[in-house]
Coordinates of C-alpha atoms in Angstrom, one line a residue:
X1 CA 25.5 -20.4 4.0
X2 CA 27.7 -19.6 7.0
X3 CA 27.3 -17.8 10.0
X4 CA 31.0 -16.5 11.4
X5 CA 32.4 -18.8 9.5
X6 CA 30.6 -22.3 10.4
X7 CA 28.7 -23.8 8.7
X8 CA 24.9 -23.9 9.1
X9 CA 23.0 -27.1 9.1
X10 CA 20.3 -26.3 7.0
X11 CA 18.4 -29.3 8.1
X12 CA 18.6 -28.7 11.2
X13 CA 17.0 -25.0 11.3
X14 CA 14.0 -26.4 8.8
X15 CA 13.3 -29.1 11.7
X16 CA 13.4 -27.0 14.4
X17 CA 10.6 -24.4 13.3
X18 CA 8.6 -27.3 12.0
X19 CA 8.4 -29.6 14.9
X20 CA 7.7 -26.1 16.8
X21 CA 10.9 -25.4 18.7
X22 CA 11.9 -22.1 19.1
X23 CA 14.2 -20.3 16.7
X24 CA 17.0 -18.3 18.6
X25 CA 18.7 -15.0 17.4
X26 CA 21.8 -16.7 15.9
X27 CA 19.3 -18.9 14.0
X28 CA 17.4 -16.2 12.6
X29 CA 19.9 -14.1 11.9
X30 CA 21.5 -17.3 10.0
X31 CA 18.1 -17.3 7.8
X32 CA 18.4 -13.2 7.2
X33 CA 21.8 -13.7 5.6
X34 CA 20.6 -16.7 3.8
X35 CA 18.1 -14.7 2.5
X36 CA 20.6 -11.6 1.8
X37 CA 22.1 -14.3 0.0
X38 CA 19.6 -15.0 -2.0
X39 CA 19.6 -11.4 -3.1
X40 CA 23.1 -11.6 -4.7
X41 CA 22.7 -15.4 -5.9
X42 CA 19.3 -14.4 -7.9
X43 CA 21.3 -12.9 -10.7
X44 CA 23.6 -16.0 -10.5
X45 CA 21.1 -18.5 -11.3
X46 CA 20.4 -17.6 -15.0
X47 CA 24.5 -18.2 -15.7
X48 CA 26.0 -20.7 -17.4
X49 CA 27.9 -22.4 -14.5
X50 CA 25.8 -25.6 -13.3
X51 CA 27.7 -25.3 -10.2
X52 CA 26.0 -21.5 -9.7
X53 CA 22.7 -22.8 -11.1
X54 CA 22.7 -25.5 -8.5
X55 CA 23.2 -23.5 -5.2
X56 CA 20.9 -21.0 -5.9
X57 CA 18.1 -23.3 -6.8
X58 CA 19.4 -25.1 -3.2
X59 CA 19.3 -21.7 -1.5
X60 CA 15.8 -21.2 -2.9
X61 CA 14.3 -24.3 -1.6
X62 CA 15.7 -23.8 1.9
X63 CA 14.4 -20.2 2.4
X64 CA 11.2 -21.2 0.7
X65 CA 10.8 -24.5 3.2
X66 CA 11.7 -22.4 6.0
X67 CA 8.9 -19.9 5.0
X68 CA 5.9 -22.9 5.0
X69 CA 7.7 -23.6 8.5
X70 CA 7.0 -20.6 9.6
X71 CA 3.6 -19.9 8.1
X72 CA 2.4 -23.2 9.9
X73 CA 4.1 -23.1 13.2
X74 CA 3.8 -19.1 13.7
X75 CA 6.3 -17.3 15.7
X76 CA 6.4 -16.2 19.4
X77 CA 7.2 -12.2 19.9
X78 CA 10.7 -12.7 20.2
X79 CA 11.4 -14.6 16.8
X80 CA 8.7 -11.8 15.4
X81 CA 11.4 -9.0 16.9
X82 CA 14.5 -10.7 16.2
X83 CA 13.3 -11.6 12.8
X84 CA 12.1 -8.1 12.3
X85 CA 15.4 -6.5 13.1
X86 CA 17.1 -8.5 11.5
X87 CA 15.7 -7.6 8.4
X88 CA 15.9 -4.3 8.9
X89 CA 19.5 -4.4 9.3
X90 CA 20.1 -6.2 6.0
X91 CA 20.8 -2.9 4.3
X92 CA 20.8 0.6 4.6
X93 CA 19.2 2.9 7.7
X94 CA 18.0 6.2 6.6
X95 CA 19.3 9.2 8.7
X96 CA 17.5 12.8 8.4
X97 CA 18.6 15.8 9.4
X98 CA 18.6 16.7 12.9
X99 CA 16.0 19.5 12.5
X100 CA 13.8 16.4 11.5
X101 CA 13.9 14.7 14.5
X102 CA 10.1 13.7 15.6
X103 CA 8.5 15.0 12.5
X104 CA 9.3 12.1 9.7
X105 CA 6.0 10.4 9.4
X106 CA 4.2 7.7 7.0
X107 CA 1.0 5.4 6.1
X108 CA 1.1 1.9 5.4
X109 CA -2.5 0.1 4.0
X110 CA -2.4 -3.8 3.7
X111 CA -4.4 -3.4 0.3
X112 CA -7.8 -2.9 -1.3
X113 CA -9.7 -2.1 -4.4
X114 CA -9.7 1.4 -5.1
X115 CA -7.1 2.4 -2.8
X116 CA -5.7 5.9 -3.9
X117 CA -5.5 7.4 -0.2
X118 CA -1.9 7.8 -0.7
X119 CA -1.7 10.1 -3.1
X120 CA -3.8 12.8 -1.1
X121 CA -3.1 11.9 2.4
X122 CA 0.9 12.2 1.4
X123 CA 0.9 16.3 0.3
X124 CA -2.0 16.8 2.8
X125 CA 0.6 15.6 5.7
X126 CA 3.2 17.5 3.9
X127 CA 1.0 20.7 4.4
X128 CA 0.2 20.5 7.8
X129 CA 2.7 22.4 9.7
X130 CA 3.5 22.3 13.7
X131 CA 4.6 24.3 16.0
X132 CA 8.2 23.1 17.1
X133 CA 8.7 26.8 19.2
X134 CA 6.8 29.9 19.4
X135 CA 8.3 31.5 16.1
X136 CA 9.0 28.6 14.1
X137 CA 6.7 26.2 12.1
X138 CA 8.0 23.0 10.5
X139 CA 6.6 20.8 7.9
X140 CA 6.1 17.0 8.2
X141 CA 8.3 15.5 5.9
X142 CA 6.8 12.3 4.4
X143 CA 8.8 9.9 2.6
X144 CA 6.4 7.4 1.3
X145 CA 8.3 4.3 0.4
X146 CA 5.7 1.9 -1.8
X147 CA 4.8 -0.7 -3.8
X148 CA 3.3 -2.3 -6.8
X149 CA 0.2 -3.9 -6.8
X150 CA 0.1 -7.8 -7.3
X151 CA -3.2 -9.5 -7.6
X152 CA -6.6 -7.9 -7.5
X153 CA -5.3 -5.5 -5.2
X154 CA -3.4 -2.3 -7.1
X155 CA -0.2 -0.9 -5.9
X156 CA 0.7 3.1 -5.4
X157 CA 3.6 3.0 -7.5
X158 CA 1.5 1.5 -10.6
X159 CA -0.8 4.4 -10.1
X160 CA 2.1 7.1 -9.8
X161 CA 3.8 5.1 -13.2
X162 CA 0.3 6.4 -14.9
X163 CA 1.6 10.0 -15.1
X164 CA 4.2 10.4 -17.9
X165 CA 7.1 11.2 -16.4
X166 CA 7.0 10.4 -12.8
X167 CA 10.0 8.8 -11.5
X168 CA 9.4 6.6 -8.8
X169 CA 13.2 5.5 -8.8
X170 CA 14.7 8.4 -6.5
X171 CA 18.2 7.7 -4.6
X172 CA 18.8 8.7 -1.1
X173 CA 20.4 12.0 -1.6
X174 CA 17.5 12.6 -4.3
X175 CA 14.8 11.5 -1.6
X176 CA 16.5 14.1 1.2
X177 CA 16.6 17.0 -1.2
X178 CA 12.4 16.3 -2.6
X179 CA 11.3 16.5 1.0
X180 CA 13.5 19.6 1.5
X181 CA 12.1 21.3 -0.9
X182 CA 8.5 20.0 -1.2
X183 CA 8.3 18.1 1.6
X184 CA 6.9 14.6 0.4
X185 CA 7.9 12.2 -1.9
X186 CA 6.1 8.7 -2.6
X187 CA 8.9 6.4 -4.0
X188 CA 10.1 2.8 -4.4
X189 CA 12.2 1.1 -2.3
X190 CA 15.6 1.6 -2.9
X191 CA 18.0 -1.1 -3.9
X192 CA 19.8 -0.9 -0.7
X193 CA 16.7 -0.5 1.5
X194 CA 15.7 -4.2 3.5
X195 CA 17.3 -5.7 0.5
X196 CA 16.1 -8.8 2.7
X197 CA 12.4 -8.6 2.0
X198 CA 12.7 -8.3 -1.3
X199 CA 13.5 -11.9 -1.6
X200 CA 11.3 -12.8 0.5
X201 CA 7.9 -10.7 -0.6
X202 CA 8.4 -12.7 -4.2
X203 CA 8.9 -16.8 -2.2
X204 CA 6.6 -15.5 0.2
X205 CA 3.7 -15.1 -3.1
X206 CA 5.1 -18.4 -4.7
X207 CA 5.1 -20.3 -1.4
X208 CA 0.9 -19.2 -0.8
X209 CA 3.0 -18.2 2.9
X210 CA 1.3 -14.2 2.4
X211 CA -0.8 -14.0 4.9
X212 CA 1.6 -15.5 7.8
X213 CA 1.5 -12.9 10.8
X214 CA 5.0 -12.9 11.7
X215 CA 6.2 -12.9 8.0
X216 CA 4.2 -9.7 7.1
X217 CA 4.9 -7.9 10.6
X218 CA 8.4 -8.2 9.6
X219 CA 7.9 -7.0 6.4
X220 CA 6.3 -4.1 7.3
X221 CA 7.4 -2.6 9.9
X222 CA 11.5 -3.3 8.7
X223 CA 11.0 -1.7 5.8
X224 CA 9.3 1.4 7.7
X225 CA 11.8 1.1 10.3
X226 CA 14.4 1.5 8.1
X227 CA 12.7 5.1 7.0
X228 CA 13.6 6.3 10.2
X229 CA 10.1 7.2 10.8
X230 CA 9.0 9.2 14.0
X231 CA 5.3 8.1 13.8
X232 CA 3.8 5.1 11.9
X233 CA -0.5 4.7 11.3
X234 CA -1.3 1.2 9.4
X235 CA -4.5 1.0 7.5
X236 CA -5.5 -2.6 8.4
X237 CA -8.5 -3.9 6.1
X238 CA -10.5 -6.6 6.5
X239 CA -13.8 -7.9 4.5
X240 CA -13.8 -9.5 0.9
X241 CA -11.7 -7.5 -1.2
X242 CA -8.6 -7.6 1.6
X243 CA -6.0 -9.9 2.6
X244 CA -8.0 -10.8 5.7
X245 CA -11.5 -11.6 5.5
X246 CA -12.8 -11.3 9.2
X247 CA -12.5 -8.2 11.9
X248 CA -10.1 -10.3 13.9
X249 CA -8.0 -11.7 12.1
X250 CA -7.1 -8.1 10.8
X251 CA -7.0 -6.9 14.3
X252 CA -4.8 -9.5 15.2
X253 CA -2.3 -8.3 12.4
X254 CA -2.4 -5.0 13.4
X255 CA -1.7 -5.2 17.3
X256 CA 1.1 -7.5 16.1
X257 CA 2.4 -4.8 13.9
X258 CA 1.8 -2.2 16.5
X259 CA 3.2 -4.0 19.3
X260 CA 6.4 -3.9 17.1
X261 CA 6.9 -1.2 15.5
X262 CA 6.5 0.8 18.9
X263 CA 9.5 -1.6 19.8
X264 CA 11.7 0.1 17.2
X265 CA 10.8 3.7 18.3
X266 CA 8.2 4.8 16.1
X267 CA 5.1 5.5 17.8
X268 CA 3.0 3.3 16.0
X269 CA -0.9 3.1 15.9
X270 CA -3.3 1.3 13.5
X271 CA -7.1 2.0 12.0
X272 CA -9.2 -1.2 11.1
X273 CA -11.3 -0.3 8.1
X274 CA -13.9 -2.6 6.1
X275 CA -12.7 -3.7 2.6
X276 CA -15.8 -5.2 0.8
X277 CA -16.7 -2.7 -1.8
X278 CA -14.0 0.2 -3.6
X279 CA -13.4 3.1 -2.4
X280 CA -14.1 5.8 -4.4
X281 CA -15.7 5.9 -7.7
X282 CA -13.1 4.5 -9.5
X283 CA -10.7 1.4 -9.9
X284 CA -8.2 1.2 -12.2
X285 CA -4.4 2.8 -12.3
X286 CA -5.1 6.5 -14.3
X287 CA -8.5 6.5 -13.5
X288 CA -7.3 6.7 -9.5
X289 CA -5.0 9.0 -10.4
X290 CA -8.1 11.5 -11.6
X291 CA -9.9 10.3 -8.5
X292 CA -7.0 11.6 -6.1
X293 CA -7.0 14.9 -7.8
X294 CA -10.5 15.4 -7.7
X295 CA -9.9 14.5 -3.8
X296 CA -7.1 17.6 -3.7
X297 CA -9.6 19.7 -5.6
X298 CA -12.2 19.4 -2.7
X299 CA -14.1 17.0 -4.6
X300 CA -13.5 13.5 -2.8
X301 CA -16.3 11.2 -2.4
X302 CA -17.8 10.4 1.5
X303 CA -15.9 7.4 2.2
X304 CA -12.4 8.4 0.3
X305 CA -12.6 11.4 2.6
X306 CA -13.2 9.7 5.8
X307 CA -10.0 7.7 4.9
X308 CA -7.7 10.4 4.9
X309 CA -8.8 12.9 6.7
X310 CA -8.8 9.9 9.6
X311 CA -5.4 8.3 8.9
X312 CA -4.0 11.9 8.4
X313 CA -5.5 13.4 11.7
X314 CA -4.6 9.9 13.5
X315 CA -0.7 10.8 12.3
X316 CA -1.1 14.5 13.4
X317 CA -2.4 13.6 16.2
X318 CA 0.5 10.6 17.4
X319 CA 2.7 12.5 16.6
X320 CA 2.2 15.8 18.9
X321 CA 1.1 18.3 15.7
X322 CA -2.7 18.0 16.9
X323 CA -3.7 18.2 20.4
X324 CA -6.7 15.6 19.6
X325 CA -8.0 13.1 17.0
X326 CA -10.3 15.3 15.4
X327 CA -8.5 18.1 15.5
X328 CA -6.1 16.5 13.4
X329 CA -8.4 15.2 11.2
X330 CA -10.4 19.0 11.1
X331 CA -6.6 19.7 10.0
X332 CA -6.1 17.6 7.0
X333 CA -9.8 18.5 5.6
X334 CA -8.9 22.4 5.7
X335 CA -5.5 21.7 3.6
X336 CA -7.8 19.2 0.9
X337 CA -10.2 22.4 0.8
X338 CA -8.2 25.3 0.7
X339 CA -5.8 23.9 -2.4
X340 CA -2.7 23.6 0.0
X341 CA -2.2 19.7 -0.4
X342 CA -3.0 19.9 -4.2
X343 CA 0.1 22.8 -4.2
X344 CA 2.6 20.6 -2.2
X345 CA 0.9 17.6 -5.1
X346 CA 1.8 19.3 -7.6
X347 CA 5.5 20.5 -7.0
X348 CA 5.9 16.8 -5.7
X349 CA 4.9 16.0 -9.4
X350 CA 7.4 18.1 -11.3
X351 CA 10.1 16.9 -8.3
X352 CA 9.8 13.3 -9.3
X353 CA 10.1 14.2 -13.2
X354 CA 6.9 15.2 -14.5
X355 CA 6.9 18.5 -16.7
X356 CA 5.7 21.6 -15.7
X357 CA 3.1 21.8 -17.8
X358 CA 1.7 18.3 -17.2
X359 CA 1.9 18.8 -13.7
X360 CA 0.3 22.1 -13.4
X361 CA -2.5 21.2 -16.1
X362 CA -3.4 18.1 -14.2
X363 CA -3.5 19.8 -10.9
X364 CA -5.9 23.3 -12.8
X365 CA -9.5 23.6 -11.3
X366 CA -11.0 22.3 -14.9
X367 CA -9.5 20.2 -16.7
X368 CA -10.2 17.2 -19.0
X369 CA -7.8 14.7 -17.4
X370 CA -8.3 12.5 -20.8
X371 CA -6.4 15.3 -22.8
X372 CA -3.4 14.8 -20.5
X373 CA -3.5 10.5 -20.8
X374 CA -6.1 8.8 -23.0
X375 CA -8.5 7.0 -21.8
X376 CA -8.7 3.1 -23.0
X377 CA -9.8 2.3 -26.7
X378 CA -13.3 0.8 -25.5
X379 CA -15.5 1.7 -22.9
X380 CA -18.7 -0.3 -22.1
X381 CA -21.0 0.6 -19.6
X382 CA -23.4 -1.8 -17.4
X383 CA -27.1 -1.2 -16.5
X384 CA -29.2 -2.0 -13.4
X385 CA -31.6 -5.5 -14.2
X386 CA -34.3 -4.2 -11.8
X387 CA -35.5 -1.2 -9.8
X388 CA -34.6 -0.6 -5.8
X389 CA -31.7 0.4 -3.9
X390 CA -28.2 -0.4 -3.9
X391 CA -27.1 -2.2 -1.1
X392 CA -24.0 -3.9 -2.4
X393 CA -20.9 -3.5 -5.2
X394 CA -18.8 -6.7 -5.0
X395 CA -15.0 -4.9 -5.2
X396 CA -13.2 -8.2 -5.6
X397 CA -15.5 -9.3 -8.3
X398 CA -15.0 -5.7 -10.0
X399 CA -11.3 -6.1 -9.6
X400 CA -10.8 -9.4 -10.9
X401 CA -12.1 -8.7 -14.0
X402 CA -9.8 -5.8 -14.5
X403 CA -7.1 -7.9 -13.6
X404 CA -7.9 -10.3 -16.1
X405 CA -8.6 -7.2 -18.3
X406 CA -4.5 -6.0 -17.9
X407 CA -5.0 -3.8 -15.0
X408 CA -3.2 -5.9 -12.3
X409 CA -0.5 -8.6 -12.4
X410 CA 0.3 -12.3 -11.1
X411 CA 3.6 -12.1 -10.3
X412 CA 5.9 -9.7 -9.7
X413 CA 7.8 -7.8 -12.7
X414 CA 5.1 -7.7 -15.1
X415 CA 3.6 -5.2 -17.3
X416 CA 0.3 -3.9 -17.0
X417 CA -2.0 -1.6 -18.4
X418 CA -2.5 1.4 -16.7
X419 CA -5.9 2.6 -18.5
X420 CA -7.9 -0.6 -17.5
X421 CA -10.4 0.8 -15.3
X422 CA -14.0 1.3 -13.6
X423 CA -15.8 3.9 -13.2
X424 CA -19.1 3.8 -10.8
X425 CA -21.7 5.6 -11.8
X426 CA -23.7 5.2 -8.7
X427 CA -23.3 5.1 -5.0
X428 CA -24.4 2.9 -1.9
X429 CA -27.8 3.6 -0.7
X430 CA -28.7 5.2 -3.8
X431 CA -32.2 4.6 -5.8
X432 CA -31.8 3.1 -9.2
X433 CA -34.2 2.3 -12.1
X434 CA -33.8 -0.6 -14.6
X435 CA -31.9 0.0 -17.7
X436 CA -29.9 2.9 -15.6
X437 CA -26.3 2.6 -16.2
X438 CA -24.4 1.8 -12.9
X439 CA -20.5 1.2 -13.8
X440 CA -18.5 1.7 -17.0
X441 CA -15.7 -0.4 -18.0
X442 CA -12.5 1.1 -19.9
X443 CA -10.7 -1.2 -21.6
X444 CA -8.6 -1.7 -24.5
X445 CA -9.5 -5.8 -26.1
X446 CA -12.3 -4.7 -28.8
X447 CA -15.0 -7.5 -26.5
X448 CA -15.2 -8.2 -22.9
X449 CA -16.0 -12.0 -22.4
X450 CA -19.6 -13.6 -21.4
X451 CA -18.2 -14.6 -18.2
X452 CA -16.8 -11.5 -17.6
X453 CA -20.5 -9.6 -18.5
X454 CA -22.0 -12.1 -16.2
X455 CA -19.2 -11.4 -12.7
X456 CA -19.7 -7.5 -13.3
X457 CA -23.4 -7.7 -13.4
X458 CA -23.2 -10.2 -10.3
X459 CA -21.2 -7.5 -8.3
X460 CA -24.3 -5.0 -8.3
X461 CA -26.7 -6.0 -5.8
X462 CA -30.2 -4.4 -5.7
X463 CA -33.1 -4.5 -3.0
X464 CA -35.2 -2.8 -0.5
X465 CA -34.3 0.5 1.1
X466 CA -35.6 -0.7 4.5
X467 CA -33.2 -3.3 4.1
X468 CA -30.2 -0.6 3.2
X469 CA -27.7 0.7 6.5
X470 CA -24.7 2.8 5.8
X471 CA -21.7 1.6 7.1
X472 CA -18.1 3.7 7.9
X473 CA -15.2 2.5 6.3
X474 CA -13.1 3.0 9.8
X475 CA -14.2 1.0 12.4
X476 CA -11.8 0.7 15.1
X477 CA -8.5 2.9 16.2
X478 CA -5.8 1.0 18.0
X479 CA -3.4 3.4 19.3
X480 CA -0.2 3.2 20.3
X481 CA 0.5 2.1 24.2
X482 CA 2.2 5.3 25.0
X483 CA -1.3 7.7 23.8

């Protein structure tokens, strides 16, 4: 690795972050094209030169050293920027068309069980018009750029992959064109897009280096920088079932990520919401996928409303189509009522390669979803061991065992199984008897385990209703310095 021709004393820039110095912008941007290297190295590795082999297993241990460095010294705002950046500038920048300017918008959630808000909140946006002059209203075009899941929690694109058909592999020209004619498109990143974090998302989940501040901030917001986005909201979670486990810490992340992104031009806000049991009724790839309809239907559960009607009003709102927070948010309900996100759904379906008939049979007022994409082979279903009220549903418990079921993966790259599932049968705060059924399992091995009867049972927890006191899912909104 070089850096205008010198050579880079690898040593050198390991030591520095780990004895605590600071890292300057050559020395960063050093690392970036070390990493960049990486990129084109990692198909080098598996070839029969030993001289190849070695210097990519070399190049691996250095970027994956300097992560722990990183992850245990931190990094002060101006590595966080130059790092961020720099990253961003390892590949390709989108650029929209002019008329676009100030309307390109997106949602970025840290992770959870039962996380399908994407999938309405992205036509929702897409139906929302604004007023850019007295005659003319424009669309917000929303280029959703996401990921697979990895762990217990589940990724957008895995849930997309569900339908048969949908393309989540769209080029640049092909991502233009989808938002000129629909006007949203959720995709995967493109091979040319922050080809730098790519590398590093994989050694950041082999070095146990995920949940450093610095490393995700840049991760984040380069990748959305790179959109070319006019206006950014983050869903930052925090409880049990999310990346961090406590209020601050979470809120920590997001001012970091706000403080940055709002230093690359995208008015950037963030909402803090609790992450301790799913949201929604359902867990699982497909079975989200039927949940998110049912949400465009008009048909979305309490808590998977608040979600996005919140982040989409918050987006509306930063970004000058709503004079206030809730009338943004009074915005995005009307759209999920009166069928025009499920329209703008829909033609996003058949634009990313879904029939037409799939497409508008899924997306029909009454339909039985299983016709469209059978359900798993078994299906078992749990009942309540005493009589009260719920006060609890464990959604990291619930979504390891699907993991282990085939729903999620380990590491990146592998297969799942998209009709592993759950399916609550009751909600919070709700009465329930003994020997009433509470969640059903879809899976597809003929027997689920004795330890894995014993977790799901030890996820429902049942007590007194005095006891019982409903909590929102959004708890805090951090907006951007400007608002």
């Amino acid at each position: 690795m070089s850096e205008t021709g010198g050579a880079l004393n690898v040593q050198e820039l390991i030591r520095k972050k780990r004895d605590g110095e600071q890292l300057d912008a050559h020395d960063i941007r050093a690392f970036i094209r070390g990493v960049t290297s990486a990129t084109i190295q990692e198909g080098q590795i598996g070839e029969s030169s030993h001289r190849k082999r070695r210097a990519g297993i070399q190049l691996y241990l250095f970027l994956g050293a300097m992560l722990m460095a990183i992850w245990q010294k931190g990094m002060v705002a101006e590595e966080t920027t130059a790092l961020t950046k720099e990253m961003m500038m390892s590949g390709n920048i989108f650029h929209w068309p002019q008329e676009w300017a100030r309307l390109v918008v997106d949602k970025h959630s840290t992770g959870g069980v039962g996380d399908k808000v994407s999938l309405p909140l992205a036509p929702a946006l897409a139906a929302c018009g604004c007023k850019a002059s007295r005659v003319v209203h424009y669309k917000c075009p929303v280029p959703m750029i996401s990921g697979h899941g990895l762990a217990h929690t589940g990724g957008t694109l895995d849930k997309l992959e569900s339908i048969p058909g949908f393309n989540i592999q769209q080029s640049v020209d092909q991502i233009r064109q989808i938002l000129k004619d629909v006007g949203c498109c959720i995709v995967g990143q493109t091979e040319n897009l922050v080809p730098a974090d790519r590398i590093l998302y994989a050694l950041r989940d082999a070095t146990a280096t995920v949940d450093s501040v610095p490393l995700i901030t840049g991760s984040i917001i380069a990748k959305k920088g790179a959109e070319g986005l006019c206006a950014l909201v983050l869903d930052v979670k925090y409880g049990r079932a999310a990346l961090y486990k406590d209020f601050n810490s979470a809120r920590n992340l997001a001012q970091s990520l706000i403080t940055m992104g709002n230093s690359l031009g995208m008015k950037t806000g963030a909402v803090l919401t609790r992450m301790d049991t799913p949201i929604g009724r359902c867990i699982g790839n497909t079975l989200e996928v039927f949940e998110a309809l049912e949400c465009l239907k008009g048909r979305a559960t309490d808590d998977l409303k608040e979600l996005v009607t919140s982040l989409g009003g918050y987006l509306l709102w930063m970004s000058g189509r709503s004079p206030t927070l809730q009338t943004g948010q009074e915005e995005i309900s009307r759209v999920l009522t009166n069928g025009e996100a499920l329209h703008k759904f829909q033609a996003m379906l058949e634009a990313q390669g879904v029939s037409k008939d799939t497409a508008r049979a899924l997306c029909s007022e009454n339909i039985d979803y299983f016709n469209l994409i059978p359900r798993a082979e078994y299906q078992t279903e749990f009942e309540a061991l005493d009589n009260g009220t719920v006060l609890d549903i464990d959604g990291l418990l619930i979504a390891t065992v699907l993991h282990q079921l085939g729903a999620g993966r380990t590491k990146a790259g592998e297969s799942i199984n998209y009709r592993v599932g759950a399916e609550l049968l009751v909600d919070l705060g709700q009465q329930i008897s003994k020997g009433q059924s509470w969640i059903r399992i879809h899976h597809d091995c003929p027997k689920l385990s004795p330890q894995q009867h014993s977790d799901l049972q030890g996820t429902l927890v049942i007590g007194s209703g005095e006891s019982y006191q409903a909590k929102a899912r959004v708890t805090e909104f951090m907006p951007p310095p400007s608002l």
